[in-house]
Amino acid sequence: MPIVHIELLEGRTQEQKNALVREVTDAIVRTTGAKEEAVHIVIQDMEKGNYAVGGKTKLQ
């Protein structure tokens, strides 16, 4: 059972997340032979203030 965790900065629409889930599922099925119903995907939206690069949060 493949389990995929995806972390994104907040702001994506539900339609974008649905498309992402579809594409990731298809890639896993195609490359591993796993059954579609066995693929589990967890999406975590991060607040921009909780993610930093180079000493600055994405809110700065």
mmCIF file of N, CA and C in Angstrom:
data_model
loop_
_atom_site.group_PDB
_atom_site.id
_atom_site.type_symbol
_atom_site.label_atom_id
_atom_site.label_comp_id
_atom_site.label_asym_id
_atom_site.label_seq_id
_atom_site.Cartn_x
_atom_site.Cartn_y
_atom_site.Cartn_z
ATOM 1 N N MET A 1 0.850 -1.178 0.000
ATOM 2 C CA MET A 1 0.000 0.000 0.000
ATOM 3 C C MET A 1 0.893 1.239 0.000
ATOM 4 N N PRO A 2 1.039 1.891 -1.134
ATOM 5 C CA PRO A 2 1.813 3.126 -1.172
ATOM 6 C C PRO A 2 1.098 4.244 -0.392
ATOM 7 N N ILE A 3 1.863 4.944 0.419
ATOM 8 C CA ILE A 3 1.349 6.105 1.147
ATOM 9 C C ILE A 3 2.228 7.294 0.772
ATOM 10 N N VAL A 4 1.611 8.343 0.258
ATOM 11 C CA VAL A 4 2.341 9.524 -0.194
ATOM 12 C C VAL A 4 1.926 10.710 0.664
ATOM 13 N N HIS A 5 2.918 11.421 1.184
ATOM 14 C CA HIS A 5 2.656 12.645 1.948
ATOM 15 C C HIS A 5 3.136 13.825 1.109
ATOM 16 N N ILE A 6 2.247 14.790 0.910
ATOM 17 C CA ILE A 6 2.570 15.974 0.112
ATOM 18 C C ILE A 6 2.341 17.203 0.980
ATOM 19 N N GLU A 7 3.361 18.022 1.109
ATOM 20 C CA GLU A 7 3.242 19.266 1.860
ATOM 21 C C GLU A 7 3.291 20.424 0.874
ATOM 22 N N LEU A 8 2.304 21.310 0.979
ATOM 23 C CA LEU A 8 2.196 22.466 0.089
ATOM 24 C C LEU A 8 1.978 23.724 0.922
ATOM 25 N N LEU A 9 2.439 24.844 0.414
ATOM 26 C CA LEU A 9 2.036 26.098 1.030
ATOM 27 C C LEU A 9 0.563 26.321 0.727
ATOM 28 N N GLU A 10 -0.149 26.865 1.685
ATOM 29 C CA GLU A 10 -1.578 27.104 1.516
ATOM 30 C C GLU A 10 -1.834 27.965 0.283
ATOM 31 N N GLY A 11 -3.032 27.827 -0.275
ATOM 32 C CA GLY A 11 -3.410 28.682 -1.380
ATOM 33 C C GLY A 11 -3.850 27.928 -2.628
ATOM 34 N N ARG A 12 -3.639 26.613 -2.679
ATOM 35 C CA ARG A 12 -4.095 25.859 -3.843
ATOM 36 C C ARG A 12 -5.596 25.644 -3.748
ATOM 37 N N THR A 13 -6.255 25.622 -4.878
ATOM 38 C CA THR A 13 -7.689 25.364 -4.897
ATOM 39 C C THR A 13 -7.937 23.867 -4.752
ATOM 40 N N GLN A 14 -9.157 23.503 -4.398
ATOM 41 C CA GLN A 14 -9.505 22.096 -4.302
ATOM 42 C C GLN A 14 -9.360 21.416 -5.660
ATOM 43 N N GLU A 15 -9.670 22.136 -6.725
ATOM 44 C CA GLU A 15 -9.521 21.568 -8.062
ATOM 45 C C GLU A 15 -8.052 21.239 -8.357
ATOM 46 N N GLN A 16 -7.136 22.107 -7.939
ATOM 47 C CA GLN A 16 -5.713 21.847 -8.137
ATOM 48 C C GLN A 16 -5.274 20.626 -7.337
ATOM 49 N N LYS A 17 -5.752 20.520 -6.114
ATOM 50 C CA LYS A 17 -5.391 19.366 -5.284
ATOM 51 C C LYS A 17 -5.969 18.081 -5.868
ATOM 52 N N ASN A 18 -7.192 18.140 -6.379
ATOM 53 C CA ASN A 18 -7.795 16.960 -7.004
ATOM 54 C C ASN A 18 -6.970 16.506 -8.206
ATOM 55 N N ALA A 19 -6.521 17.463 -9.021
ATOM 56 C CA ALA A 19 -5.701 17.128 -10.187
ATOM 57 C C ALA A 19 -4.360 16.534 -9.755
ATOM 58 N N LEU A 20 -3.765 17.082 -8.709
ATOM 59 C CA LEU A 20 -2.499 16.569 -8.188
ATOM 60 C C LEU A 20 -2.662 15.129 -7.726
ATOM 61 N N VAL A 21 -3.713 14.871 -6.974
ATOM 62 C CA VAL A 21 -3.978 13.524 -6.469
ATOM 63 C C VAL A 21 -4.156 12.538 -7.633
ATOM 64 N N ARG A 22 -4.862 12.948 -8.652
ATOM 65 C CA ARG A 22 -5.083 12.082 -9.812
ATOM 66 C C ARG A 22 -3.756 11.754 -10.493
ATOM 67 N N GLU A 23 -2.938 12.784 -10.729
ATOM 68 C CA GLU A 23 -1.664 12.584 -11.425
ATOM 69 C C GLU A 23 -0.700 11.722 -10.608
ATOM 70 N N VAL A 24 -0.617 11.972 -9.311
ATOM 71 C CA VAL A 24 0.276 11.189 -8.448
ATOM 72 C C VAL A 24 -0.186 9.736 -8.392
ATOM 73 N N THR A 25 -1.476 9.537 -8.240
ATOM 74 C CA THR A 25 -2.026 8.173 -8.217
ATOM 75 C C THR A 25 -1.693 7.446 -9.513
ATOM 76 N N ASP A 26 -1.932 8.093 -10.649
ATOM 77 C CA ASP A 26 -1.646 7.473 -11.945
ATOM 78 C C ASP A 26 -0.173 7.099 -12.067
ATOM 79 N N ALA A 27 0.717 7.977 -11.615
ATOM 80 C CA ALA A 27 2.153 7.702 -11.704
ATOM 81 C C ALA A 27 2.545 6.508 -10.841
ATOM 82 N N ILE A 28 1.990 6.418 -9.652
ATOM 83 C CA ILE A 28 2.317 5.301 -8.766
ATOM 84 C C ILE A 28 1.798 3.990 -9.339
ATOM 85 N N VAL A 29 0.576 4.003 -9.830
ATOM 86 C CA VAL A 29 0.005 2.792 -10.433
ATOM 87 C C VAL A 29 0.852 2.357 -11.630
ATOM 88 N N ARG A 30 1.216 3.302 -12.471
ATOM 89 C CA ARG A 30 1.977 3.009 -13.685
ATOM 90 C C ARG A 30 3.377 2.471 -13.368
ATOM 91 N N THR A 31 4.041 3.046 -12.382
ATOM 92 C CA THR A 31 5.442 2.695 -12.137
ATOM 93 C C THR A 31 5.636 1.548 -11.162
ATOM 94 N N THR A 32 4.656 1.321 -10.271
ATOM 95 C CA THR A 32 4.834 0.265 -9.264
ATOM 96 C C THR A 32 3.919 -0.925 -9.476
ATOM 97 N N GLY A 33 2.878 -0.740 -10.270
ATOM 98 C CA GLY A 33 1.918 -1.815 -10.449
ATOM 99 C C GLY A 33 0.909 -1.920 -9.321
ATOM 100 N N ALA A 34 0.945 -0.976 -8.395
ATOM 101 C CA ALA A 34 -0.032 -0.984 -7.293
ATOM 102 C C ALA A 34 -1.430 -0.748 -7.848
ATOM 103 N N LYS A 35 -2.407 -1.271 -7.169
ATOM 104 C CA LYS A 35 -3.793 -1.014 -7.570
ATOM 105 C C LYS A 35 -4.174 0.398 -7.136
ATOM 106 N N GLU A 36 -4.967 1.047 -7.961
ATOM 107 C CA GLU A 36 -5.380 2.418 -7.687
ATOM 108 C C GLU A 36 -5.986 2.572 -6.295
ATOM 109 N N GLU A 37 -6.819 1.623 -5.913
ATOM 110 C CA GLU A 37 -7.499 1.717 -4.616
ATOM 111 C C GLU A 37 -6.557 1.503 -3.428
ATOM 112 N N ALA A 38 -5.327 1.073 -3.699
ATOM 113 C CA ALA A 38 -4.351 0.881 -2.622
ATOM 114 C C ALA A 38 -3.502 2.126 -2.379
ATOM 115 N N VAL A 39 -3.595 3.116 -3.267
ATOM 116 C CA VAL A 39 -2.773 4.324 -3.146
ATOM 117 C C VAL A 39 -3.435 5.303 -2.179
ATOM 118 N N HIS A 40 -2.694 5.674 -1.148
ATOM 119 C CA HIS A 40 -3.179 6.638 -0.156
ATOM 120 C C HIS A 40 -2.339 7.900 -0.262
ATOM 121 N N ILE A 41 -3.000 9.049 -0.273
ATOM 122 C CA ILE A 41 -2.296 10.328 -0.383
ATOM 123 C C ILE A 41 -2.784 11.257 0.724
ATOM 124 N N VAL A 42 -1.828 11.857 1.427
ATOM 125 C CA VAL A 42 -2.129 12.826 2.477
ATOM 126 C C VAL A 42 -1.561 14.170 2.034
ATOM 127 N N ILE A 43 -2.429 15.182 1.944
ATOM 128 C CA ILE A 43 -1.978 16.531 1.594
ATOM 129 C C ILE A 43 -2.056 17.397 2.842
ATOM 130 N N GLN A 44 -0.964 18.058 3.142
ATOM 131 C CA GLN A 44 -0.933 18.977 4.276
ATOM 132 C C GLN A 44 -0.667 20.377 3.754
ATOM 133 N N ASP A 45 -1.614 21.281 4.006
ATOM 134 C CA ASP A 45 -1.429 22.689 3.655
ATOM 135 C C ASP A 45 -0.718 23.388 4.808
ATOM 136 N N MET A 46 0.409 24.024 4.502
ATOM 137 C CA MET A 46 1.152 24.747 5.525
ATOM 138 C C MET A 46 0.840 26.231 5.433
ATOM 139 N N GLU A 47 0.655 26.854 6.576
ATOM 140 C CA GLU A 47 0.503 28.303 6.591
ATOM 141 C C GLU A 47 1.831 28.922 6.178
ATOM 142 N N LYS A 48 1.774 29.999 5.430
ATOM 143 C CA LYS A 48 2.994 30.628 4.920
ATOM 144 C C LYS A 48 3.914 31.104 6.040
ATOM 145 N N GLY A 49 3.357 31.421 7.187
ATOM 146 C CA GLY A 49 4.168 31.837 8.323
ATOM 147 C C GLY A 49 4.892 30.694 8.995
ATOM 148 N N ASN A 50 4.561 29.460 8.621
ATOM 149 C CA ASN A 50 5.183 28.275 9.212
ATOM 150 C C ASN A 50 6.230 27.642 8.302
ATOM 151 N N TYR A 51 6.604 28.345 7.233
ATOM 152 C CA TYR A 51 7.606 27.823 6.308
ATOM 153 C C TYR A 51 8.603 28.930 6.010
ATOM 154 N N ALA A 52 9.876 28.605 6.105
ATOM 155 C CA ALA A 52 10.909 29.616 5.896
ATOM 156 C C ALA A 52 12.009 29.096 4.986
ATOM 157 N N VAL A 53 12.595 30.009 4.234
ATOM 158 C CA VAL A 53 13.753 29.722 3.399
ATOM 159 C C VAL A 53 14.733 30.867 3.587
ATOM 160 N N GLY A 54 15.984 30.550 3.814
ATOM 161 C CA GLY A 54 17.004 31.586 3.940
ATOM 162 C C GLY A 54 16.772 32.547 5.101
ATOM 163 N N GLY A 55 16.192 32.038 6.176
ATOM 164 C CA GLY A 55 15.991 32.864 7.361
ATOM 165 C C GLY A 55 14.762 33.740 7.327
ATOM 166 N N LYS A 56 13.894 33.579 6.318
ATOM 167 C CA LYS A 56 12.691 34.391 6.222
ATOM 168 C C LYS A 56 11.486 33.497 5.951
ATOM 169 N N THR A 57 10.403 33.769 6.671
ATOM 170 C CA THR A 57 9.187 33.029 6.395
ATOM 171 C C THR A 57 8.587 33.525 5.085
ATOM 172 N N LYS A 58 7.704 32.749 4.523
ATOM 173 C CA LYS A 58 7.065 33.134 3.274
ATOM 174 C C LYS A 58 6.104 34.305 3.453
ATOM 175 N N LEU A 59 5.868 34.730 4.690
ATOM 176 C CA LEU A 59 5.045 35.924 4.938
ATOM 177 C C LEU A 59 5.877 37.200 4.896
ATOM 178 N N GLN A 60 7.193 37.077 4.978
ATOM 179 C CA GLN A 60 8.048 38.271 5.012
ATOM 180 C C GLN A 60 8.330 38.772 3.623
#
